[in-house]
């Protein structure tokens, strides 16, 4: 495999990384399903906690679903690099001829495909549970598709920094949840704005801007963090 | 050239340690005297506010604490960047030494703000953009301190937390504008802190005295912390051994 990697171009390396991580995710399907079921359970707890009044649930729904998606993707991030760190694959990635940030981007793309996309695809079901209308559910789905890659990208910095650190999981939440706040505001805010009849273009544009910004900066920061963790 | 050598001279822990030792008593003295003067003027000399009465006097603690906490974050992120980019050990230590003071000032700022908000706005807490961003800044400080103390190797701890401080620093303006927009969408600005346009000159002077006192306190405390860190990290070097021998000889005399 190392021979083929050496002779591959940048995009081929990216594609191989995605394929590898998707294969690993397919072989460990429970990891993916655990995240999804956490998402479902967390959203289901809210009606039980605040009461089944549909008006209340409808107004809270987008926020609750977004917070649950945020927590679910955060929990899945703690295992993003830990497997590769323990078996030494990560060191091979660092010394590979390809830029580490491109390989990280490949891992993150695979991570988004296995967590962000399923979370977004599940959200209509939970939206119906919270009494949202079909138009609102469409907006919710759109914002989740735009926002979850940002969560994976920003979160990967925290995941890389907490590699092999004691209490890594709980520490990760302290590091990255404050950085998730803008995404939460505009993701959940878009659905609220839609409900009140305000244009959602601004929200979607800002989510897109966060996506572009984190797409450029986060892989670089993550590769610096990985190098620090492997020193 | 001479100037850059001057700064390089003090970037070595060996020369910085005695220099900072001489600096600390001055900082402590300035902080103590100015804090006493500032509190005396703030509590007894300055006139009461025509709208808020005496409750506004907490401003002499609140505003300097908030200023300091924000400046400390910037300075901390700056030292962290210097440490990460040029691999300067002393800069790494300085960033770490500033964080607890910054976090404490943030807590003081939030606490005094809540106490001040109750009589003036009628609520301890409102979801104003500034307040919310400020609370997030406390989370960033806490994350920095937690990451730094969770990693045992001091070099790795410094570098990892330095990266976090820089990422957090980039995010603070984004968080501020997000929260501001979110806030204006949800509720109009009924209360906005810090709208007093004109204040009495004695009030301004008192505030400035308190700001300088807080600066001096921050310098003193972070230098003390950095000196402990220097001794701990350089404990195997010859100059620390000589220093410790010298001080034990001095104690015997």
CSV table of C-alpha atoms in Angstrom, one decimal:
chain,number,residue,atom,x,y,z
A,1,UNK,CA,0.0,0.0,0.0
A,2,UNK,CA,2.9,2.4,0.8
A,3,UNK,CA,4.2,2.0,-2.8
A,4,UNK,CA,0.9,3.0,-4.3
A,5,UNK,CA,0.5,5.9,-1.9
A,6,UNK,CA,4.0,7.2,-2.8
A,7,UNK,CA,3.1,7.4,-6.5
A,8,UNK,CA,-0.3,8.9,-6.1
A,9,UNK,CA,-1.3,12.5,-6.6
A,10,UNK,CA,-2.8,14.8,-4.1
A,11,UNK,CA,-6.4,14.1,-5.1
A,12,UNK,CA,-5.8,10.4,-5.3
A,13,UNK,CA,-4.4,10.4,-1.7
A,14,UNK,CA,-7.5,12.3,-0.6
A,15,UNK,CA,-9.7,9.8,-2.2
A,16,UNK,CA,-7.8,6.8,-0.8
A,17,UNK,CA,-8.1,8.4,2.7
A,18,UNK,CA,-11.9,8.8,2.3
A,19,UNK,CA,-12.3,5.2,1.0
A,20,UNK,CA,-10.2,3.8,3.8
A,21,UNK,CA,-12.1,5.6,6.5
A,22,UNK,CA,-15.5,4.7,5.0
A,23,UNK,CA,-14.4,1.1,4.9
A,24,UNK,CA,-13.4,1.2,8.5
A,25,UNK,CA,-16.7,2.9,9.4
A,26,UNK,CA,-18.6,0.1,7.5
A,27,UNK,CA,-16.7,-2.5,9.5
A,28,UNK,CA,-17.5,-0.8,12.8
A,29,UNK,CA,-21.1,0.1,12.1
A,30,UNK,CA,-22.1,0.3,15.7
A,31,UNK,CA,-20.0,3.4,16.2
A,32,UNK,CA,-22.1,5.2,13.5
A,33,UNK,CA,-25.4,3.9,14.9
A,34,UNK,CA,-24.5,4.8,18.5
A,35,UNK,CA,-24.1,8.4,17.4
A,36,UNK,CA,-27.4,8.4,15.6
A,37,UNK,CA,-29.2,6.8,18.5
A,38,UNK,CA,-27.7,9.3,20.9
A,39,UNK,CA,-29.1,12.0,18.6
A,40,UNK,CA,-32.6,10.4,18.7
A,41,UNK,CA,-32.6,9.8,22.5
A,42,UNK,CA,-31.4,13.3,23.3
A,43,UNK,CA,-34.2,14.9,21.2
A,44,UNK,CA,-36.8,12.5,22.7
A,45,UNK,CA,-35.8,13.5,26.2
A,46,UNK,CA,-36.9,17.1,25.7
A,47,UNK,CA,-40.7,16.6,25.3
A,48,UNK,CA,-40.5,14.3,28.4
A,49,UNK,CA,-38.7,17.1,30.3
A,50,UNK,CA,-40.7,20.1,29.3
A,51,UNK,CA,-44.1,18.6,28.5
A,52,UNK,CA,-46.0,17.5,25.4
A,53,UNK,CA,-47.6,20.9,24.5
A,54,UNK,CA,-47.2,21.0,20.7
A,55,UNK,CA,-46.9,24.8,20.6
A,56,UNK,CA,-44.0,24.8,23.0
A,57,UNK,CA,-42.3,21.9,21.2
A,58,UNK,CA,-42.7,23.6,17.8
A,59,UNK,CA,-41.0,26.8,19.0
A,60,UNK,CA,-38.2,24.8,20.7
A,61,UNK,CA,-37.8,22.1,18.0
A,62,UNK,CA,-35.2,23.6,15.7
A,63,UNK,CA,-33.0,24.6,18.7
A,64,UNK,CA,-33.3,21.3,20.4
A,65,UNK,CA,-32.5,19.3,17.3
A,66,UNK,CA,-29.6,21.5,16.5
A,67,UNK,CA,-28.2,21.2,20.1
A,68,UNK,CA,-28.6,17.4,19.9
A,69,UNK,CA,-26.8,17.3,16.6
A,70,UNK,CA,-24.0,19.4,18.0
A,71,UNK,CA,-23.6,17.1,21.0
A,72,UNK,CA,-23.8,14.0,18.8
A,73,UNK,CA,-21.2,15.1,16.4
A,74,UNK,CA,-19.0,16.2,19.3
A,75,UNK,CA,-19.2,12.7,20.9
A,76,UNK,CA,-18.3,11.1,17.6
A,77,UNK,CA,-15.3,13.3,17.2
A,78,UNK,CA,-13.4,11.8,20.2
A,79,UNK,CA,-12.8,8.7,18.1
A,80,UNK,CA,-11.8,10.6,15.0
A,81,UNK,CA,-8.0,10.2,15.4
A,82,UNK,CA,-7.7,7.9,18.5
A,83,UNK,CA,-7.7,4.6,16.5
A,84,UNK,CA,-5.0,5.8,14.1
A,85,UNK,CA,-3.1,7.2,17.1
A,86,UNK,CA,-3.1,4.0,19.0
A,87,UNK,CA,-2.1,1.7,16.1
A,88,UNK,CA,0.6,4.1,14.6
A,89,UNK,CA,-1.3,4.9,11.4
A,90,UNK,CA,-1.2,8.6,12.4
A,91,UNK,CA,2.6,8.7,12.5
A,92,UNK,CA,2.6,7.2,9.0
A,93,UNK,CA,0.2,9.9,7.9
A,94,UNK,CA,2.5,12.6,9.3
A,95,UNK,CA,5.6,11.2,7.5
A,96,UNK,CA,3.7,10.6,4.3
A,97,UNK,CA,4.9,12.6,1.3
A,98,UNK,CA,1.5,14.2,1.0
A,99,UNK,CA,0.5,17.3,3.1
A,100,UNK,CA,-1.0,16.2,6.3
A,101,UNK,CA,-3.8,18.8,5.9
A,102,UNK,CA,-5.0,17.0,2.8
A,103,UNK,CA,-5.1,13.6,4.5
A,104,UNK,CA,-6.9,15.2,7.5
A,105,UNK,CA,-9.4,16.7,5.0
A,106,UNK,CA,-10.0,13.2,3.6
A,107,UNK,CA,-10.6,11.9,7.1
A,108,UNK,CA,-13.0,14.7,7.9
A,109,UNK,CA,-14.9,14.2,4.7
A,110,UNK,CA,-15.4,10.6,5.6
A,111,UNK,CA,-16.4,11.6,9.1
A,112,UNK,CA,-19.0,14.0,7.8
A,113,UNK,CA,-20.4,11.3,5.4
A,114,UNK,CA,-20.7,8.9,8.4
A,115,UNK,CA,-22.1,11.3,11.0
A,116,UNK,CA,-23.2,14.7,9.6
A,117,UNK,CA,-25.1,13.3,6.6
A,118,UNK,CA,-27.0,10.6,8.6
A,119,UNK,CA,-27.8,13.1,11.3
A,120,UNK,CA,-29.2,15.5,8.8
A,121,UNK,CA,-31.2,12.7,7.1
A,122,UNK,CA,-32.7,11.7,10.4
A,123,UNK,CA,-33.7,15.2,11.3
A,124,UNK,CA,-37.0,15.3,9.4
A,125,UNK,CA,-38.2,12.4,11.5
A,126,UNK,CA,-37.3,14.2,14.7
A,127,UNK,CA,-38.7,17.4,13.2
A,128,UNK,CA,-42.1,15.7,12.8
A,129,UNK,CA,-41.8,14.5,16.4
A,130,UNK,CA,-41.4,18.2,17.5
A,131,UNK,CA,-44.4,19.3,15.4
A,132,UNK,CA,-42.5,21.2,12.7
A,133,UNK,CA,-44.2,21.8,9.3
A,134,UNK,CA,-42.8,20.2,6.2
A,135,UNK,CA,-41.4,23.5,4.9
A,136,UNK,CA,-39.6,24.1,8.2
A,137,UNK,CA,-38.2,20.6,8.1
A,138,UNK,CA,-36.7,21.3,4.7
A,139,UNK,CA,-35.0,24.4,6.0
A,140,UNK,CA,-33.7,22.4,9.0
A,141,UNK,CA,-32.3,19.7,6.7
A,142,UNK,CA,-30.6,22.3,4.6
A,143,UNK,CA,-29.0,24.1,7.6
A,144,UNK,CA,-27.9,20.7,9.0
A,145,UNK,CA,-26.3,19.8,5.7
A,146,UNK,CA,-24.5,23.1,5.6
A,147,UNK,CA,-23.6,23.2,9.3
A,148,UNK,CA,-22.5,19.7,10.2
A,149,UNK,CA,-19.3,19.8,8.1
A,150,UNK,CA,-18.3,23.0,10.0
A,151,UNK,CA,-18.8,21.0,13.2
A,152,UNK,CA,-16.5,18.2,12.0
A,153,UNK,CA,-13.9,20.7,10.8
A,154,UNK,CA,-13.7,22.8,13.9
A,155,UNK,CA,-14.1,19.8,16.2
A,156,UNK,CA,-11.1,18.1,14.5
A,157,UNK,CA,-8.8,20.7,16.0
A,158,UNK,CA,-10.0,19.8,19.5
A,159,UNK,CA,-9.9,16.1,18.7
A,160,UNK,CA,-6.3,16.4,17.6
A,161,UNK,CA,-5.3,18.5,20.7
A,162,UNK,CA,-6.8,16.0,23.2
A,163,UNK,CA,-5.2,12.9,21.6
A,164,UNK,CA,-3.9,10.6,24.3
A,165,UNK,CA,-4.7,13.1,27.0
A,166,UNK,CA,-6.3,11.8,30.2
A,167,UNK,CA,-10.0,12.8,30.4
A,168,UNK,CA,-9.9,13.5,26.7
A,169,UNK,CA,-13.6,13.1,25.9
A,170,UNK,CA,-14.9,15.5,28.5
A,171,UNK,CA,-12.0,17.9,27.8
A,172,UNK,CA,-12.9,17.9,24.1
A,173,UNK,CA,-16.4,19.2,24.9
A,174,UNK,CA,-14.9,22.1,27.0
A,175,UNK,CA,-12.6,23.0,24.1
A,176,UNK,CA,-14.9,22.9,21.1
A,177,UNK,CA,-18.4,23.6,22.3
A,178,UNK,CA,-17.7,27.3,22.7
A,179,UNK,CA,-16.4,27.4,19.2
A,180,UNK,CA,-19.6,25.7,17.9
A,181,UNK,CA,-21.8,28.6,19.1
A,182,UNK,CA,-21.9,30.6,15.8
A,183,UNK,CA,-22.9,27.5,13.8
A,184,UNK,CA,-25.7,26.8,16.4
A,185,UNK,CA,-26.9,30.4,16.3
A,186,UNK,CA,-27.3,30.6,12.5
A,187,UNK,CA,-28.4,26.9,12.0
A,188,UNK,CA,-31.2,27.0,14.5
A,189,UNK,CA,-31.8,30.7,13.7
A,190,UNK,CA,-32.5,30.1,10.1
A,191,UNK,CA,-35.5,27.8,11.0
A,192,UNK,CA,-36.8,30.4,13.5
A,193,UNK,CA,-36.4,33.2,10.9
A,194,UNK,CA,-38.3,31.0,8.3
A,195,UNK,CA,-41.1,30.5,10.8
A,196,UNK,CA,-41.5,34.2,11.5
A,197,UNK,CA,-41.4,35.0,7.8
A,198,UNK,CA,-38.0,36.6,7.6
A,199,UNK,CA,-35.6,35.8,4.7
A,200,UNK,CA,-33.2,33.1,5.5
A,201,UNK,CA,-30.6,34.0,2.8
A,202,UNK,CA,-28.5,35.8,5.4
A,203,UNK,CA,-28.4,32.8,7.7
A,204,UNK,CA,-27.5,30.4,4.9
A,205,UNK,CA,-24.8,32.8,3.5
A,206,UNK,CA,-23.2,33.0,6.9
A,207,UNK,CA,-23.3,29.2,7.4
A,208,UNK,CA,-21.7,28.9,4.0
A,209,UNK,CA,-19.1,31.5,5.0
A,210,UNK,CA,-18.3,29.5,8.1
A,211,UNK,CA,-18.0,26.4,6.0
A,212,UNK,CA,-15.5,28.0,3.6
A,213,UNK,CA,-13.5,29.6,6.3
A,214,UNK,CA,-13.2,26.4,8.4
A,215,UNK,CA,-12.5,24.4,5.2
A,216,UNK,CA,-9.5,26.5,4.6
A,217,UNK,CA,-8.2,27.0,8.1
A,218,UNK,CA,-9.3,24.0,10.2
A,219,UNK,CA,-7.3,21.3,8.3
A,220,UNK,CA,-4.1,23.4,8.7
A,221,UNK,CA,-4.7,23.9,12.5
A,222,UNK,CA,-5.6,20.3,12.9
A,223,UNK,CA,-2.4,19.1,11.2
A,224,UNK,CA,-0.4,21.5,13.5
A,225,UNK,CA,-2.2,20.0,16.5
A,226,UNK,CA,-1.5,16.5,15.4
A,227,UNK,CA,2.2,17.2,15.0
A,228,UNK,CA,2.2,18.7,18.5
A,229,UNK,CA,0.4,15.6,19.9
A,230,UNK,CA,2.8,13.2,18.2
A,231,UNK,CA,6.0,14.9,19.4
B,1,UNK,CA,20.3,45.6,16.4
B,2,UNK,CA,21.1,46.6,19.9
B,3,UNK,CA,17.4,46.8,20.7
B,4,UNK,CA,16.7,43.2,19.5
B,5,UNK,CA,19.7,42.0,21.5
B,6,UNK,CA,18.2,43.7,24.5
B,7,UNK,CA,15.0,41.7,24.1
B,8,UNK,CA,16.8,38.5,23.4
B,9,UNK,CA,18.8,39.0,26.6
B,10,UNK,CA,15.6,38.9,28.6
B,11,UNK,CA,14.1,36.0,26.7
B,12,UNK,CA,16.4,33.6,28.5
B,13,UNK,CA,14.9,32.3,31.7
B,14,UNK,CA,18.4,32.6,33.4
B,15,UNK,CA,18.5,36.4,33.0
B,16,UNK,CA,14.7,36.9,33.3
B,17,UNK,CA,14.5,35.2,36.7
B,18,UNK,CA,16.5,37.8,38.7
B,19,UNK,CA,15.2,40.7,36.6
B,20,UNK,CA,11.5,39.7,37.3
B,21,UNK,CA,12.4,39.2,41.0
B,22,UNK,CA,13.4,42.9,41.2
B,23,UNK,CA,10.3,43.9,39.3
B,24,UNK,CA,7.7,42.1,41.5
B,25,UNK,CA,8.0,44.3,44.7
B,26,UNK,CA,7.5,47.4,42.7
B,27,UNK,CA,4.4,46.0,41.0
B,28,UNK,CA,3.0,44.8,44.3
B,29,UNK,CA,3.7,48.2,45.8
B,30,UNK,CA,2.1,50.2,43.0
B,31,UNK,CA,-0.9,47.8,43.0
B,32,UNK,CA,-1.5,48.1,46.7
B,33,UNK,CA,-1.1,51.9,46.9
B,34,UNK,CA,-3.2,52.7,43.8
B,35,UNK,CA,-5.9,50.2,44.8
B,36,UNK,CA,-6.2,51.8,48.2
B,37,UNK,CA,-6.3,55.3,46.7
B,38,UNK,CA,-8.7,54.2,44.0
B,39,UNK,CA,-11.1,52.5,46.4
B,40,UNK,CA,-11.0,55.5,48.8
B,41,UNK,CA,-11.8,57.9,45.9
B,42,UNK,CA,-14.3,55.6,44.4
B,43,UNK,CA,-16.3,54.9,47.6
B,44,UNK,CA,-16.0,58.2,49.4
B,45,UNK,CA,-14.8,61.1,47.2
B,46,UNK,CA,-16.5,60.8,43.8
B,47,UNK,CA,-20.1,62.1,43.6
B,48,UNK,CA,-23.0,59.7,43.3
B,49,UNK,CA,-24.5,59.2,39.9
B,50,UNK,CA,-27.7,61.2,39.3
B,51,UNK,CA,-29.5,58.2,37.8
B,52,UNK,CA,-28.1,55.2,39.6
B,53,UNK,CA,-27.2,56.7,42.9
B,54,UNK,CA,-24.5,54.9,44.8
B,55,UNK,CA,-24.9,51.6,43.1
B,56,UNK,CA,-22.8,52.7,40.2
B,57,UNK,CA,-19.7,52.7,42.4
B,58,UNK,CA,-19.1,49.0,41.5
B,59,UNK,CA,-18.0,50.4,38.1
B,60,UNK,CA,-14.5,51.0,39.7
B,61,UNK,CA,-14.1,47.3,40.1
B,62,UNK,CA,-16.2,46.1,37.2
B,63,UNK,CA,-14.8,48.1,34.3
B,64,UNK,CA,-11.1,47.6,35.1
B,65,UNK,CA,-11.7,43.9,35.7
B,66,UNK,CA,-13.5,43.5,32.3
B,67,UNK,CA,-10.8,45.5,30.5
B,68,UNK,CA,-8.0,43.5,32.1
B,69,UNK,CA,-9.6,40.1,31.3
B,70,UNK,CA,-9.9,41.1,27.6
B,71,UNK,CA,-6.5,42.5,27.4
B,72,UNK,CA,-5.0,39.5,29.1
B,73,UNK,CA,-6.6,37.2,26.6
B,74,UNK,CA,-5.1,39.1,23.7
B,75,UNK,CA,-1.7,39.2,25.4
B,76,UNK,CA,-1.9,35.5,26.3
B,77,UNK,CA,-2.8,34.6,22.7
B,78,UNK,CA,0.1,36.9,21.6
B,79,UNK,CA,2.6,35.2,23.8
B,80,UNK,CA,1.2,31.8,22.8
B,81,UNK,CA,1.8,32.7,19.1
B,82,UNK,CA,5.3,33.9,19.9
B,83,UNK,CA,6.1,30.7,21.8
B,84,UNK,CA,4.6,28.5,19.0
B,85,UNK,CA,6.2,30.2,16.1
B,86,UNK,CA,9.7,31.1,17.4
B,87,UNK,CA,9.8,28.3,20.0
B,88,UNK,CA,10.5,30.7,22.8
B,89,UNK,CA,10.2,28.9,26.1
B,90,UNK,CA,9.7,32.0,28.2
B,91,UNK,CA,6.8,33.1,26.0
B,92,UNK,CA,5.1,29.8,26.5
B,93,UNK,CA,5.5,30.1,30.3
B,94,UNK,CA,4.2,33.7,30.2
B,95,UNK,CA,1.1,32.7,28.3
B,96,UNK,CA,0.4,30.0,30.8
B,97,UNK,CA,1.0,32.3,33.8
B,98,UNK,CA,-1.5,34.9,32.5
B,99,UNK,CA,-4.4,32.5,32.0
B,100,UNK,CA,-5.5,32.1,35.7
B,101,UNK,CA,-5.5,35.8,36.3
B,102,UNK,CA,-7.5,36.4,33.1
B,103,UNK,CA,-10.0,33.8,34.1
B,104,UNK,CA,-10.3,35.3,37.6
B,105,UNK,CA,-10.9,38.8,36.2
B,106,UNK,CA,-13.5,37.4,33.9
B,107,UNK,CA,-15.3,35.8,36.9
B,108,UNK,CA,-15.1,39.1,38.8
B,109,UNK,CA,-16.4,41.0,35.7
B,110,UNK,CA,-19.4,38.7,35.4
B,111,UNK,CA,-20.0,38.7,39.1
B,112,UNK,CA,-19.9,42.5,39.6
B,113,UNK,CA,-21.8,42.9,36.4
B,114,UNK,CA,-24.6,40.8,37.7
B,115,UNK,CA,-24.6,42.7,41.0
B,116,UNK,CA,-24.7,46.0,39.2
B,117,UNK,CA,-27.3,44.8,36.7
B,118,UNK,CA,-29.8,43.9,39.4
B,119,UNK,CA,-30.5,47.5,40.6
B,120,UNK,CA,-30.0,49.2,37.3
B,121,UNK,CA,-31.7,46.9,34.8
B,122,UNK,CA,-33.8,44.9,37.2
B,123,UNK,CA,-32.1,41.6,36.3
B,124,UNK,CA,-28.9,39.8,37.3
B,125,UNK,CA,-28.4,38.5,33.8
B,126,UNK,CA,-29.7,39.5,30.3
B,127,UNK,CA,-28.8,37.7,27.1
B,128,UNK,CA,-27.1,40.7,25.7
B,129,UNK,CA,-24.5,40.2,23.0
B,130,UNK,CA,-21.7,41.6,25.2
B,131,UNK,CA,-22.6,39.6,28.2
B,132,UNK,CA,-23.0,36.3,26.3
B,133,UNK,CA,-19.7,36.8,24.4
B,134,UNK,CA,-18.0,37.6,27.7
B,135,UNK,CA,-19.4,34.3,29.2
B,136,UNK,CA,-18.0,32.4,26.2
B,137,UNK,CA,-14.7,34.1,26.9
B,138,UNK,CA,-14.7,32.5,30.3
B,139,UNK,CA,-15.3,29.1,28.7
B,140,UNK,CA,-12.3,29.7,26.4
B,141,UNK,CA,-10.1,30.5,29.4
B,142,UNK,CA,-11.4,27.4,31.2
B,143,UNK,CA,-10.7,25.3,28.1
B,144,UNK,CA,-7.2,26.7,27.9
B,145,UNK,CA,-6.4,26.0,31.5
B,146,UNK,CA,-8.0,22.6,31.5
B,147,UNK,CA,-6.0,21.5,28.4
B,148,UNK,CA,-2.8,22.9,29.8
B,149,UNK,CA,-3.1,21.0,33.0
B,150,UNK,CA,-4.4,17.8,31.5
B,151,UNK,CA,-1.1,17.2,29.5
B,152,UNK,CA,1.8,16.2,31.7
B,153,UNK,CA,4.7,17.1,29.4
B,154,UNK,CA,5.1,20.8,29.8
B,155,UNK,CA,6.4,21.5,26.3
B,156,UNK,CA,3.5,19.6,24.7
B,157,UNK,CA,1.0,21.3,27.1
B,158,UNK,CA,2.3,24.7,26.2
B,159,UNK,CA,2.1,24.1,22.5
B,160,UNK,CA,-1.3,22.5,22.4
B,161,UNK,CA,-2.8,25.2,24.6
B,162,UNK,CA,-1.1,27.9,22.5
B,163,UNK,CA,-2.8,26.6,19.4
B,164,UNK,CA,-6.1,26.6,21.3
B,165,UNK,CA,-5.6,30.2,22.5
B,166,UNK,CA,-4.9,31.3,18.9
B,167,UNK,CA,-8.0,29.5,17.5
B,168,UNK,CA,-10.1,30.9,20.3
B,169,UNK,CA,-8.7,34.4,19.6
B,170,UNK,CA,-9.7,34.1,16.0
B,171,UNK,CA,-13.2,33.0,17.0
B,172,UNK,CA,-13.9,35.7,19.6
B,173,UNK,CA,-15.0,38.4,17.0
B,174,UNK,CA,-17.0,35.8,15.1
B,175,UNK,CA,-18.8,34.7,18.3
B,176,UNK,CA,-19.4,38.4,19.2
B,177,UNK,CA,-21.0,39.3,15.9
B,178,UNK,CA,-23.0,36.0,15.8
B,179,UNK,CA,-24.4,36.6,19.3
B,180,UNK,CA,-25.1,40.3,18.5
B,181,UNK,CA,-27.1,39.3,15.4
B,182,UNK,CA,-28.9,36.5,17.2
B,183,UNK,CA,-29.7,39.0,20.0
B,184,UNK,CA,-31.1,41.7,17.8
B,185,UNK,CA,-33.3,39.1,16.0
B,186,UNK,CA,-34.8,37.7,19.1
B,187,UNK,CA,-35.2,40.8,21.3
B,188,UNK,CA,-34.6,44.5,20.7
B,189,UNK,CA,-31.9,46.1,22.8
B,190,UNK,CA,-33.9,47.2,25.9
B,191,UNK,CA,-30.8,47.7,27.9
B,192,UNK,CA,-27.3,48.4,26.7
B,193,UNK,CA,-24.5,48.5,29.1
B,194,UNK,CA,-22.0,51.3,29.0
B,195,UNK,CA,-24.1,54.1,27.5
B,196,UNK,CA,-23.0,56.8,29.9
B,197,UNK,CA,-21.6,59.2,27.5
B,198,UNK,CA,-20.2,61.8,29.9
B,199,UNK,CA,-18.8,61.1,33.3
B,200,UNK,CA,-17.4,63.4,36.0
B,201,UNK,CA,-13.6,63.9,35.6
B,202,UNK,CA,-13.0,62.6,39.2
B,203,UNK,CA,-14.8,59.5,38.3
B,204,UNK,CA,-12.7,59.0,35.2
B,205,UNK,CA,-9.5,59.6,37.2
B,206,UNK,CA,-10.6,57.1,39.8
B,207,UNK,CA,-11.3,54.6,37.2
B,208,UNK,CA,-7.9,55.1,35.5
B,209,UNK,CA,-6.2,54.7,38.9
B,210,UNK,CA,-8.0,51.4,39.4
B,211,UNK,CA,-7.0,50.3,35.9
B,212,UNK,CA,-3.3,51.0,36.6
B,213,UNK,CA,-3.7,49.2,39.9
B,214,UNK,CA,-5.2,46.1,38.2
B,215,UNK,CA,-2.4,46.2,35.6
B,216,UNK,CA,0.3,46.2,38.3
B,217,UNK,CA,-1.5,43.4,40.1
B,218,UNK,CA,-1.6,41.3,36.9
B,219,UNK,CA,2.0,41.9,36.3
B,220,UNK,CA,3.0,41.0,39.8
B,221,UNK,CA,0.9,37.8,40.0
B,222,UNK,CA,1.9,36.5,36.6
B,223,UNK,CA,5.5,37.2,37.2
B,224,UNK,CA,5.4,35.3,40.4
B,225,UNK,CA,3.7,32.4,38.6
B,226,UNK,CA,6.2,32.5,35.8
B,227,UNK,CA,9.1,32.4,38.2
B,228,UNK,CA,7.7,29.3,39.8
B,229,UNK,CA,7.3,27.8,36.4
B,230,UNK,CA,10.9,28.7,35.4
B,231,UNK,CA,12.3,27.1,38.6
B,232,UNK,CA,10.3,23.9,38.0
B,233,UNK,CA,11.2,23.5,34.3
B,234,UNK,CA,14.9,24.5,34.8
B,235,UNK,CA,15.4,22.5,38.0
B,236,UNK,CA,18.1,20.4,36.3
B,237,UNK,CA,20.2,23.4,35.0
B,238,UNK,CA,23.3,24.6,36.7
B,239,UNK,CA,22.1,28.2,37.4
B,240,UNK,CA,19.1,27.0,39.4
B,241,UNK,CA,21.4,24.8,41.4
B,242,UNK,CA,23.7,27.7,42.1
B,243,UNK,CA,20.7,29.9,42.9
B,244,UNK,CA,19.3,27.4,45.4
B,245,UNK,CA,22.8,26.9,47.0
B,246,UNK,CA,23.2,30.7,47.3
B,247,UNK,CA,19.8,31.1,48.9
B,248,UNK,CA,20.4,28.3,51.4
B,249,UNK,CA,23.8,29.8,52.3
B,250,UNK,CA,22.1,33.1,52.7
B,251,UNK,CA,19.6,31.6,55.1
B,252,UNK,CA,22.3,30.1,57.3
B,253,UNK,CA,24.0,33.5,57.8
